[in-house]
Each structure stands twice: as structure tokens, then as C-alpha cells.
Amino acid sequence: MNATLPAEPVLDDVLAARPTLWLNPQYRPKAIESAQLPIGPADVQRARVNWQRLAPLLATCFPELRATHGEIRSELVELQQLRDALGYRGREFGNVFIKADSHLPVAGSVKARGGVYEVFLFAEGLARDNGLLAEGEDIRKLASEEARAFFSRYTVAVGSTGNLGLSVGIASRSLGFKSTVHMSSDAKPWKVERLRKLGVEVVQHEADYTTAVENAREVADADPTIYFVDDEQSRHLFLGYSAAASELAAQLNERGIIVDGKRPLFLYLPCGIGGAPGGVAFGAKAIFGDNVHAFFVEPVQSPCALVHMMSGSQKLVSVYDVGLTNKTEADGMAVARMSAFVATVMREMLAGVFTVADDDLFKLLRMAWTAQHQKLEPSAAAALLGPEFLVHHPEGKRFQSEQHITDKMNRATHVLWTTGGSFVPEEQFKAFLRQAEILKAK
Ligand SMILES: *Cc1c(COP(=O)(O)O)cnc(C)c1O
């Protein structure tokens, strides 16, 4: 161990890998308006415009996007039977929804919002720089044989625990790029296989995610024909995710759900390196301001955002530094060290982090399937416990009191961001369910 954490109420839980809720002492109102931040609300707006410009090309490359004219959207699902199963029947739980990124088209996970965005923006920029796409020309030209032949001279590379690799690999191949995905040891075999079938080169590392990324970055730096999607630093990924917030705002609006000073909104976002949850939270802050409270969710052995933010350190603190193992079945969240960029942006904007045990992930996954036919992967199931922590945990109650929302909880809206699952092969999903059965019997 080579980092010490401050003696906050939940320190013992964190170090003993017990599920807990940590509140961020640096959480501040209006943090998004700070001039110190490297990005601002205008960047979220620009990302939305970029997505709209890319939409016709996306609809050309992916037939499944034709119905939405190239928009990559997920459903907002009201909790019904699952609400009872989770014990959220009481009025104190307000409205509870799932944001089903588990069923996002193209990549089957939240990564469709980040990886696809960055690859398509890169393609557009490259084409413009090389005279393949003039101002005002139809963007669908980038799906032509001529463009594909040009793109095939370039490689898009990425380091991944699995889903980012899927997203970047699928997006790159759809435009004709070569693609190399550096996988960590946590990567599930079916994800590796699926990528290889697409013609993606998969490099498997014996090491963890951080090391896989470092290797990938080194290879890319030495070769100008390799474009590296850098999960630890990328603003494009972050802003691609951020556009999800306006989609959520429209869906809440359609259902007549109001978010204001009397009706707070809670987001529960599974966190690996921090880009996806950070981007979504940032986008939400840009729209809902102080009326939205974003909480990250992490595995008890991989709470990299929790330990780093809790340390208050400028230098990144990893879960190994405090004696945790980074061992988890939730491969989407198996990250030992968070992104420095996300840490800077979220420092005063993150409400807190709660942690979940792997055994509970399998039970939740099974519950979501049997109660409401939601097919989730373990990482995605993590979000489901958010309302329980906010409503019943002592730190949740402290949060309510400090934010002066104790008497507003029955009008609050909770959004559980289920980040992946629909691409999990049937056999693998059955194995998840069997594992949950065994745990239940214990
Ligand atoms: C990637 C991923 C996350 C976390 O996203 P980060 O950007 O790594 O924080 C959560 N859940 C699933 C299913 C993922 O694939």
C-alpha cells in the first residue's frame, strides 16, 4: 500500500471491500460554470451538432439505424415488476426508470455513444484534410468505395476491457479502416471472438487494462497511420457520451416528468475509467444544473474513481495503492486507475460513488431478467442499487439532509443507467443466470 485515504465515515468499508456509499466532500453547486474546467456546456452542444451531422452516414453504415435516421438511442423504461423485486415499492422512492443502454444499437453497450462517435469524427476529419469531402458535400460519401479504399490505409487502435474494443472495432470496420484492439486479461473470450470475426486484430495482454492502454498508445505513437482512441484522455469519447443527456431530457419531458428545485433527478452510472459516466453526468449538469445529482457505481475491488477522488490527491491514486485487487466479474468496470481528465472535470460535479459486490451483481442481473426481461451484463446490473443507497443508507440520508431534499424524495426521479448486455451470447448469459442460482441457494 502506498496511499492513505482520509478518515471519512466509510473508509473502513472501502478498504475492507464492503459495499458502501461515499459522498464527495468537494461536491459544489454550479461547478459546471467554473472557468477552470478544460471543457464547458458549449462543448456538449457541439457534440450534439456533430452527432446530427454524422447521422446520415451512420444510417448508411448501419441498417439498424435507419428507423431513427442515424441516431443511436436507447429506451427509457419504467420499472414495473422489477421495482417490487428491488424493494422500491414505497413512495419514498419516487419515480424509477432504467436507461437501457444495454440495448443500444451498433455496439450493445454505452460504448456506442463514445467509440462510434470518436471513430466517425476521425474519419470525417481525415477525409476533409485529404480532399475527400469538400465543404457542403454529402457526408454519405464517406461510405463510398473510394473512401473505404482510402480509410483502409489507416488503423484505428484502442485498449479495452472489452466493450470499448467492440464499439471501436465495429465502427472502424464499418468504414473500411483496419483496427487493432489491445485487450486486458479481464476481456471475455466471446468479445475477442466477435472482434476477430469482424477482421479486427486482437492483441491479448496478460496485464490489466491500464497496461493494455499503455501498450496500445506506445505502438500508435510510433506510427502516423495509426489513430489511437485514448480512453484515459479522450475528450471526444467523453463528449460523445455527454450527448446522451439531451436524449434523456426529451424522454423525461415526453412522460411529463419534471426536474426542478422541488423534484430532483438522480443518475446512477456504472464507472470503469470514468469516461462514460463522467460524460453522461457532465451532459446532464449542462441541462439540469444543480437539480441533478450524479452518482458513479463501482465494484468493491475496483473503486478507482472512489479512491482517487477520496484521496484528494492531484496525482492519480489506484485501487492497488490502497490494497484492493481490481478483481471483478464486471469486466466493463475492471479498471484500477481512473482517467485524469475525468477526475479533473468531475472533482466538484460528482455527488458520490457507491460500490457493489460481485455476488450481488449476479443476483441483480437475474432479478432484472426474471422480473422484467432486461438482459444485462454484470457491470450494467450495478446501477440497480442506487435508490436503495440514497434512500436508506446513513450516508444517503446525510446527502438528503445536506442538499435539503429529504422532504422531496417522494417526488424525485431515479435513473438507473444499465450500460450493457444485449450482445452477451445466449450461452454466456445462461451461465450468468446459473451463477446467480448457485449464489441464491447458498
Ligand atoms: C465501459 C463500461 C462502463 C464504464 O465506462 P467507463 O468509460 O470505462 O467508465 C460501464 N458499464 C459497461 C457495460 C461498460 O462497457
mmCIF file of N, CA, C and O in Angstrom, residues 321-399:
data_model
loop_
_atom_site.group_PDB
_atom_site.id
_atom_site.type_symbol
_atom_site.label_atom_id
_atom_site.label_comp_id
_atom_site.label_asym_id
_atom_site.label_seq_id
_atom_site.Cartn_x
_atom_site.Cartn_y
_atom_site.Cartn_z
ATOM 1 N N ASP A 321 -3.022 0.890 -4.871
ATOM 2 C CA ASP A 321 -2.337 1.746 -3.882
ATOM 3 C C ASP A 321 -2.970 1.661 -2.496
ATOM 4 O O ASP A 321 -2.338 2.029 -1.502
ATOM 5 N N VAL A 322 -4.244 1.246 -2.434
ATOM 6 C CA VAL A 322 -4.888 1.153 -1.118
ATOM 7 C C VAL A 322 -5.170 -0.307 -0.757
ATOM 8 O O VAL A 322 -5.963 -0.595 0.142
ATOM 9 N N GLY A 323 -4.511 -1.232 -1.462
ATOM 10 C CA GLY A 323 -4.581 -2.643 -1.072
ATOM 11 C C GLY A 323 -5.752 -3.418 -1.640
ATOM 12 O O GLY A 323 -6.037 -4.528 -1.190
ATOM 13 N N LEU A 324 -6.444 -2.870 -2.654
ATOM 14 C CA LEU A 324 -7.531 -3.618 -3.289
ATOM 15 C C LEU A 324 -6.979 -4.355 -4.517
ATOM 16 O O LEU A 324 -5.877 -4.069 -4.986
ATOM 17 N N THR A 325 -7.785 -5.313 -5.047
ATOM 18 C CA THR A 325 -7.233 -6.239 -6.043
ATOM 19 C C THR A 325 -7.591 -5.947 -7.499
ATOM 20 O O THR A 325 -6.967 -6.481 -8.406
ATOM 21 N N ASN A 326 -8.634 -5.162 -7.750
ATOM 22 C CA ASN A 326 -9.137 -4.950 -9.112
ATOM 23 C C ASN A 326 -9.666 -6.248 -9.724
ATOM 24 O O ASN A 326 -9.732 -6.384 -10.939
ATOM 25 N N LYS A 327 -10.053 -7.189 -8.879
ATOM 26 C CA LYS A 327 -10.620 -8.442 -9.402
ATOM 27 C C LYS A 327 -12.145 -8.349 -9.359
ATOM 28 O O LYS A 327 -12.746 -8.167 -8.310
ATOM 29 N N THR A 328 -12.758 -8.486 -10.522
ATOM 30 C CA THR A 328 -14.218 -8.437 -10.607
ATOM 31 C C THR A 328 -14.700 -9.118 -11.873
ATOM 32 O O THR A 328 -13.989 -9.133 -12.884
ATOM 33 N N GLU A 329 -15.899 -9.680 -11.807
ATOM 34 C CA GLU A 329 -16.525 -10.271 -12.990
ATOM 35 C C GLU A 329 -17.149 -9.189 -13.873
ATOM 36 O O GLU A 329 -17.540 -9.447 -15.008
ATOM 37 N N ALA A 330 -17.262 -7.992 -13.333
ATOM 38 C CA ALA A 330 -17.855 -6.884 -14.089
ATOM 39 C C ALA A 330 -16.774 -6.277 -14.976
ATOM 40 O O ALA A 330 -16.152 -5.272 -14.627
ATOM 41 N N ASP A 331 -16.539 -6.920 -16.132
ATOM 42 C CA ASP A 331 -15.377 -6.524 -16.945
ATOM 43 C C ASP A 331 -15.459 -5.074 -17.419
ATOM 44 O O ASP A 331 -14.431 -4.416 -17.575
ATOM 45 N N GLY A 332 -16.654 -4.545 -17.594
ATOM 46 C CA GLY A 332 -16.796 -3.144 -18.020
ATOM 47 C C GLY A 332 -16.290 -2.146 -16.988
ATOM 48 O O GLY A 332 -16.073 -0.977 -17.296
ATOM 49 N N MET A 333 -16.105 -2.619 -15.766
ATOM 50 C CA MET A 333 -15.676 -1.717 -14.697
ATOM 51 C C MET A 333 -14.356 -2.146 -14.063
ATOM 52 O O MET A 333 -13.961 -1.603 -13.040
ATOM 53 N N ALA A 334 -13.681 -3.132 -14.674
ATOM 54 C CA ALA A 334 -12.442 -3.655 -14.095
ATOM 55 C C ALA A 334 -11.267 -2.736 -14.405
ATOM 56 O O ALA A 334 -10.374 -3.064 -15.176
ATOM 57 N N VAL A 335 -11.276 -1.571 -13.797
ATOM 58 C CA VAL A 335 -10.237 -0.573 -14.063
ATOM 59 C C VAL A 335 -9.636 -0.129 -12.727
ATOM 60 O O VAL A 335 -10.357 0.215 -11.803
ATOM 61 N N ALA A 336 -8.301 -0.165 -12.652
ATOM 62 C CA ALA A 336 -7.635 0.130 -11.374
ATOM 63 C C ALA A 336 -7.351 1.621 -11.188
ATOM 64 O O ALA A 336 -7.178 2.089 -10.078
ATOM 65 N N ARG A 337 -7.275 2.368 -12.294
ATOM 66 C CA ARG A 337 -6.881 3.775 -12.195
ATOM 67 C C ARG A 337 -7.754 4.603 -13.128
ATOM 68 O O ARG A 337 -7.824 4.322 -14.322
ATOM 69 N N MET A 338 -8.412 5.592 -12.592
ATOM 70 C CA MET A 338 -9.353 6.358 -13.410
ATOM 71 C C MET A 338 -8.629 7.317 -14.352
ATOM 72 O O MET A 338 -7.430 7.541 -14.241
ATOM 73 N N SER A 339 -9.380 7.893 -15.263
ATOM 74 C CA SER A 339 -8.839 8.879 -16.193
ATOM 75 C C SER A 339 -8.558 10.199 -15.462
ATOM 76 O O SER A 339 -9.404 10.700 -14.724
ATOM 77 N N ALA A 340 -7.372 10.750 -15.675
ATOM 78 C CA ALA A 340 -7.008 12.017 -15.027
ATOM 79 C C ALA A 340 -7.908 13.142 -15.535
ATOM 80 O O ALA A 340 -8.301 14.042 -14.783
ATOM 81 N N PHE A 341 -8.231 13.077 -16.806
ATOM 82 C CA PHE A 341 -9.103 14.106 -17.398
ATOM 83 C C PHE A 341 -10.480 14.102 -16.731
ATOM 84 O O PHE A 341 -10.999 15.139 -16.321
ATOM 85 N N VAL A 342 -11.045 12.911 -16.585
ATOM 86 C CA VAL A 342 -12.366 12.810 -15.960
ATOM 87 C C VAL A 342 -12.298 13.247 -14.496
ATOM 88 O O VAL A 342 -13.199 13.922 -13.992
ATOM 89 N N ALA A 343 -11.211 12.880 -13.819
ATOM 90 C CA ALA A 343 -11.056 13.269 -12.408
ATOM 91 C C ALA A 343 -11.084 14.789 -12.270
ATOM 92 O O ALA A 343 -11.741 15.338 -11.377
ATOM 93 N N THR A 344 -10.402 15.475 -13.159
ATOM 94 C CA THR A 344 -10.363 16.940 -13.107
ATOM 95 C C THR A 344 -11.755 17.523 -13.335
ATOM 96 O O THR A 344 -12.202 18.407 -12.604
ATOM 97 N N VAL A 345 -12.425 17.018 -14.357
ATOM 98 C CA VAL A 345 -13.730 17.579 -14.698
ATOM 99 C C VAL A 345 -14.765 17.293 -13.603
ATOM 100 O O VAL A 345 -15.591 18.144 -13.262
ATOM 101 N N MET A 346 -14.711 16.087 -13.035
ATOM 102 C CA MET A 346 -15.756 15.665 -12.097
ATOM 103 C C MET A 346 -15.497 16.054 -10.648
ATOM 104 O O MET A 346 -16.356 15.879 -9.796
ATOM 105 N N ARG A 347 -14.313 16.567 -10.374
ATOM 106 C CA ARG A 347 -13.893 16.858 -8.994
ATOM 107 C C ARG A 347 -15.008 17.480 -8.151
ATOM 108 O O ARG A 347 -15.283 17.043 -7.059
ATOM 109 N N GLU A 348 -15.671 18.501 -8.651
ATOM 110 C CA GLU A 348 -16.704 19.192 -7.864
ATOM 111 C C GLU A 348 -18.118 18.919 -8.383
ATOM 112 O O GLU A 348 -19.083 19.516 -7.946
ATOM 113 N N MET A 349 -18.210 18.007 -9.370
ATOM 114 C CA MET A 349 -19.503 17.784 -10.025
ATOM 115 C C MET A 349 -20.106 16.431 -9.685
ATOM 116 O O MET A 349 -21.274 16.177 -9.947
ATOM 117 N N LEU A 350 -19.275 15.548 -9.112
ATOM 118 C CA LEU A 350 -19.725 14.199 -8.770
ATOM 119 C C LEU A 350 -20.316 14.205 -7.364
ATOM 120 O O LEU A 350 -19.659 14.637 -6.418
ATOM 121 N N ALA A 351 -21.554 13.720 -7.229
ATOM 122 C CA ALA A 351 -22.193 13.709 -5.908
ATOM 123 C C ALA A 351 -21.561 12.654 -5.008
ATOM 124 O O ALA A 351 -21.379 12.877 -3.811
ATOM 125 N N GLY A 352 -21.234 11.491 -5.576
ATOM 126 C CA GLY A 352 -20.652 10.432 -4.764
ATOM 127 C C GLY A 352 -20.498 9.156 -5.563
ATOM 128 O O GLY A 352 -20.758 9.129 -6.774
ATOM 129 N N VAL A 353 -20.053 8.106 -4.880
ATOM 130 C CA VAL A 353 -19.855 6.810 -5.523
ATOM 131 C C VAL A 353 -20.369 5.730 -4.583
ATOM 132 O O VAL A 353 -20.083 5.783 -3.387
ATOM 133 N N PHE A 354 -21.130 4.770 -5.097
ATOM 134 C CA PHE A 354 -21.417 3.609 -4.257
ATOM 135 C C PHE A 354 -20.800 2.360 -4.883
ATOM 136 O O PHE A 354 -20.487 2.348 -6.073
ATOM 137 N N THR A 355 -20.577 1.360 -4.030
ATOM 138 C CA THR A 355 -19.884 0.160 -4.505
ATOM 139 C C THR A 355 -20.788 -1.064 -4.358
ATOM 140 O O THR A 355 -21.680 -1.093 -3.510
ATOM 141 N N VAL A 356 -20.522 -2.047 -5.221
ATOM 142 C CA VAL A 356 -21.309 -3.285 -5.194
ATOM 143 C C VAL A 356 -20.391 -4.497 -5.212
ATOM 144 O O VAL A 356 -19.320 -4.475 -5.819
ATOM 145 N N ALA A 357 -20.852 -5.568 -4.542
ATOM 146 C CA ALA A 357 -20.112 -6.835 -4.520
ATOM 147 C C ALA A 357 -20.494 -7.652 -5.747
ATOM 148 O O ALA A 357 -21.635 -7.587 -6.209
ATOM 149 N N ASP A 358 -19.552 -8.420 -6.252
ATOM 150 C CA ASP A 358 -19.814 -9.230 -7.446
ATOM 151 C C ASP A 358 -21.016 -10.162 -7.271
ATOM 152 O O ASP A 358 -21.837 -10.306 -8.178
ATOM 153 N N ASP A 359 -21.122 -10.794 -6.096
ATOM 154 C CA ASP A 359 -22.253 -11.719 -5.880
ATOM 155 C C ASP A 359 -23.580 -10.999 -6.096
ATOM 156 O O ASP A 359 -24.524 -11.550 -6.663
ATOM 157 N N ASP A 360 -23.650 -9.762 -5.620
ATOM 158 C CA ASP A 360 -24.891 -9.005 -5.780
ATOM 159 C C ASP A 360 -25.157 -8.681 -7.248
ATOM 160 O O ASP A 360 -26.311 -8.629 -7.681
ATOM 161 N N LEU A 361 -24.100 -8.472 -8.014
ATOM 162 C CA LEU A 361 -24.290 -8.179 -9.443
ATOM 163 C C LEU A 361 -25.021 -9.330 -10.135
ATOM 164 O O LEU A 361 -25.920 -9.105 -10.947
ATOM 165 N N PHE A 362 -24.612 -10.558 -9.811
ATOM 166 C CA PHE A 362 -25.271 -11.703 -10.455
ATOM 167 C C PHE A 362 -26.718 -11.827 -10.009
ATOM 168 O O PHE A 362 -27.602 -12.122 -10.813
ATOM 169 N N LYS A 363 -26.954 -11.583 -8.715
ATOM 170 C CA LYS A 363 -28.337 -11.650 -8.233
ATOM 171 C C LYS A 363 -29.196 -10.575 -8.909
ATOM 172 O O LYS A 363 -30.335 -10.820 -9.294
ATOM 173 N N LEU A 364 -28.632 -9.399 -9.058
ATOM 174 C CA LEU A 364 -29.378 -8.291 -9.682
ATOM 175 C C LEU A 364 -29.636 -8.578 -11.156
ATOM 176 O O LEU A 364 -30.707 -8.278 -11.692
ATOM 177 N N LEU A 365 -28.621 -9.148 -11.807
ATOM 178 C CA LEU A 365 -28.749 -9.488 -13.226
ATOM 179 C C LEU A 365 -29.913 -10.476 -13.411
ATOM 180 O O LEU A 365 -30.750 -10.318 -14.302
ATOM 181 N N ARG A 366 -29.958 -11.466 -12.530
ATOM 182 C CA ARG A 366 -31.031 -12.462 -12.623
ATOM 183 C C ARG A 366 -32.386 -11.829 -12.344
ATOM 184 O O ARG A 366 -33.388 -12.100 -13.021
ATOM 185 N N MET A 367 -32.409 -10.951 -11.350
ATOM 186 C CA MET A 367 -33.653 -10.280 -10.981
ATOM 187 C C MET A 367 -34.179 -9.435 -12.148
ATOM 188 O O MET A 367 -35.364 -9.466 -12.476
ATOM 189 N N ALA A 368 -33.293 -8.711 -12.793
ATOM 190 C CA ALA A 368 -33.699 -7.845 -13.905
ATOM 191 C C ALA A 368 -34.270 -8.693 -15.042
ATOM 192 O O ALA A 368 -35.204 -8.290 -15.729
ATOM 193 N N TRP A 369 -33.703 -9.887 -15.216
ATOM 194 C CA TRP A 369 -34.156 -10.760 -16.287
ATOM 195 C C TRP A 369 -35.508 -11.401 -15.941
ATOM 196 O O TRP A 369 -36.452 -11.338 -16.717
ATOM 197 N N THR A 370 -35.611 -11.978 -14.743
ATOM 198 C CA THR A 370 -36.843 -12.692 -14.406
ATOM 199 C C THR A 370 -37.999 -11.714 -14.171
ATOM 200 O O THR A 370 -39.121 -11.984 -14.577
ATOM 201 N N ALA A 371 -37.734 -10.572 -13.548
ATOM 202 C CA ALA A 371 -38.830 -9.653 -13.234
ATOM 203 C C ALA A 371 -39.266 -8.852 -14.454
ATOM 204 O O ALA A 371 -40.448 -8.584 -14.636
ATOM 205 N N GLN A 372 -38.323 -8.448 -15.289
ATOM 206 C CA GLN A 372 -38.731 -7.508 -16.333
ATOM 207 C C GLN A 372 -38.036 -7.718 -17.676
ATOM 208 O O GLN A 372 -38.017 -6.818 -18.507
ATOM 209 N N HIS A 373 -37.469 -8.907 -17.852
ATOM 210 C CA HIS A 373 -36.895 -9.263 -19.140
ATOM 211 C C HIS A 373 -35.846 -8.281 -19.646
ATOM 212 O O HIS A 373 -35.719 -8.040 -20.846
ATOM 213 N N GLN A 374 -35.090 -7.702 -18.740
ATOM 214 C CA GLN A 374 -33.982 -6.837 -19.118
ATOM 215 C C GLN A 374 -32.715 -7.681 -19.129
ATOM 216 O O GLN A 374 -32.336 -8.242 -18.103
ATOM 217 N N LYS A 375 -32.098 -7.787 -20.308
ATOM 218 C CA LYS A 375 -30.873 -8.587 -20.405
ATOM 219 C C LYS A 375 -29.673 -7.698 -20.144
ATOM 220 O O LYS A 375 -29.345 -6.821 -20.955
ATOM 221 N N LEU A 376 -29.028 -7.910 -19.010
ATOM 222 C CA LEU A 376 -27.916 -7.051 -18.613
ATOM 223 C C LEU A 376 -26.632 -7.854 -18.459
ATOM 224 O O LEU A 376 -26.672 -9.048 -18.193
ATOM 225 N N GLU A 377 -25.491 -7.197 -18.601
ATOM 226 C CA GLU A 377 -24.247 -7.830 -18.200
ATOM 227 C C GLU A 377 -23.938 -7.372 -16.777
ATOM 228 O O GLU A 377 -24.549 -6.404 -16.292
ATOM 229 N N PRO A 378 -23.035 -8.073 -16.073
ATOM 230 C CA PRO A 378 -22.834 -7.754 -14.655
ATOM 231 C C PRO A 378 -22.568 -6.263 -14.392
ATOM 232 O O PRO A 378 -23.137 -5.687 -13.450
ATOM 233 N N SER A 379 -21.749 -5.611 -15.212
ATOM 234 C CA SER A 379 -21.451 -4.192 -14.977
ATOM 235 C C SER A 379 -22.730 -3.359 -14.950
ATOM 236 O O SER A 379 -22.879 -2.443 -14.142
ATOM 237 N N ALA A 380 -23.631 -3.674 -15.870
ATOM 238 C CA ALA A 380 -24.846 -2.868 -16.011
ATOM 239 C C ALA A 380 -25.782 -3.035 -14.827
ATOM 240 O O ALA A 380 -26.495 -2.104 -14.442
ATOM 241 N N ALA A 381 -25.775 -4.244 -14.238
ATOM 242 C CA ALA A 381 -26.677 -4.515 -13.124
ATOM 243 C C ALA A 381 -26.320 -3.667 -11.903
ATOM 244 O O ALA A 381 -27.140 -3.452 -11.004
ATOM 245 N N ALA A 382 -25.093 -3.171 -11.872
ATOM 246 C CA ALA A 382 -24.608 -2.402 -10.718
ATOM 247 C C ALA A 382 -25.474 -1.185 -10.419
ATOM 248 O O ALA A 382 -25.658 -0.802 -9.266
ATOM 249 N N ALA A 383 -26.020 -0.584 -11.474
ATOM 250 C CA ALA A 383 -26.779 0.656 -11.281
ATOM 251 C C ALA A 383 -28.048 0.455 -10.453
ATOM 252 O O ALA A 383 -28.563 1.394 -9.857
ATOM 253 N N LEU A 384 -28.529 -0.791 -10.410
ATOM 254 C CA LEU A 384 -29.860 -1.025 -9.832
ATOM 255 C C LEU A 384 -29.964 -0.703 -8.340
ATOM 256 O O LEU A 384 -31.054 -0.466 -7.828
ATOM 257 N N LEU A 385 -28.841 -0.704 -7.637
ATOM 258 C CA LEU A 385 -28.905 -0.488 -6.187
ATOM 259 C C LEU A 385 -28.891 0.989 -5.782
ATOM 260 O O LEU A 385 -28.975 1.307 -4.593
ATOM 261 N N GLY A 386 -28.783 1.885 -6.749
ATOM 262 C CA GLY A 386 -28.673 3.302 -6.424
ATOM 263 C C GLY A 386 -29.752 3.840 -5.493
ATOM 264 O O GLY A 386 -29.441 4.384 -4.420
ATOM 265 N N PRO A 387 -31.036 3.670 -5.826
ATOM 266 C CA PRO A 387 -32.085 4.231 -4.969
ATOM 267 C C PRO A 387 -32.015 3.697 -3.535
ATOM 268 O O PRO A 387 -32.243 4.435 -2.581
ATOM 269 N N GLU A 388 -31.686 2.411 -3.388
ATOM 270 C CA GLU A 388 -31.562 1.821 -2.058
ATOM 271 C C GLU A 388 -30.528 2.603 -1.228
ATOM 272 O O GLU A 388 -30.789 2.976 -0.086
ATOM 273 N N PHE A 389 -29.377 2.882 -1.818
ATOM 274 C CA PHE A 389 -28.335 3.628 -1.102
ATOM 275 C C PHE A 389 -28.797 5.043 -0.758
ATOM 276 O O PHE A 389 -28.589 5.530 0.344
ATOM 277 N N LEU A 390 -29.415 5.701 -1.718
ATOM 278 C CA LEU A 390 -29.809 7.100 -1.483
ATOM 279 C C LEU A 390 -30.926 7.224 -0.463
ATOM 280 O O LEU A 390 -30.954 8.149 0.340
ATOM 281 N N VAL A 391 -31.824 6.258 -0.479
ATOM 282 C CA VAL A 391 -32.983 6.368 0.408
ATOM 283 C C VAL A 391 -32.684 5.807 1.800
ATOM 284 O O VAL A 391 -33.087 6.388 2.805
ATOM 285 N N HIS A 392 -31.918 4.717 1.896
ATOM 286 C CA HIS A 392 -31.776 4.031 3.190
ATOM 287 C C HIS A 392 -30.403 4.079 3.846
ATOM 288 O O HIS A 392 -30.302 3.962 5.057
ATOM 289 N N HIS A 393 -29.345 4.185 3.070
ATOM 290 C CA HIS A 393 -28.004 4.168 3.682
ATOM 291 C C HIS A 393 -27.798 5.435 4.523
ATOM 292 O O HIS A 393 -28.271 6.507 4.136
ATOM 293 N N PRO A 394 -27.118 5.327 5.669
ATOM 294 C CA PRO A 394 -26.900 6.526 6.500
ATOM 295 C C PRO A 394 -26.270 7.682 5.710
ATOM 296 O O PRO A 394 -26.646 8.844 5.894
ATOM 297 N N GLU A 395 -25.353 7.371 4.805
ATOM 298 C CA GLU A 395 -24.742 8.437 4.012
ATOM 299 C C GLU A 395 -25.724 9.000 2.981
ATOM 300 O O GLU A 395 -25.652 10.171 2.621
ATOM 301 N N GLY A 396 -26.644 8.178 2.531
ATOM 302 C CA GLY A 396 -27.695 8.657 1.626
ATOM 303 C C GLY A 396 -28.593 9.643 2.360
ATOM 304 O O GLY A 396 -28.971 10.693 1.814
ATOM 305 N N LYS A 397 -28.897 9.302 3.592
ATOM 306 C CA LYS A 397 -29.739 10.199 4.391
ATOM 307 C C LYS A 397 -29.007 11.505 4.685
ATOM 308 O O LYS A 397 -29.604 12.579 4.680
ATOM 309 N N ARG A 398 -27.691 11.377 4.930
ATOM 310 C CA ARG A 398 -26.908 12.602 5.157
ATOM 311 C C ARG A 398 -26.923 13.471 3.886
ATOM 312 O O ARG A 398 -27.061 14.694 3.955
ATOM 313 N N PHE A 399 -26.836 12.818 2.746
ATOM 314 C CA PHE A 399 -26.872 13.562 1.476
ATOM 315 C C PHE A 399 -28.200 14.312 1.338
ATOM 316 O O PHE A 399 -28.229 15.504 1.018
#
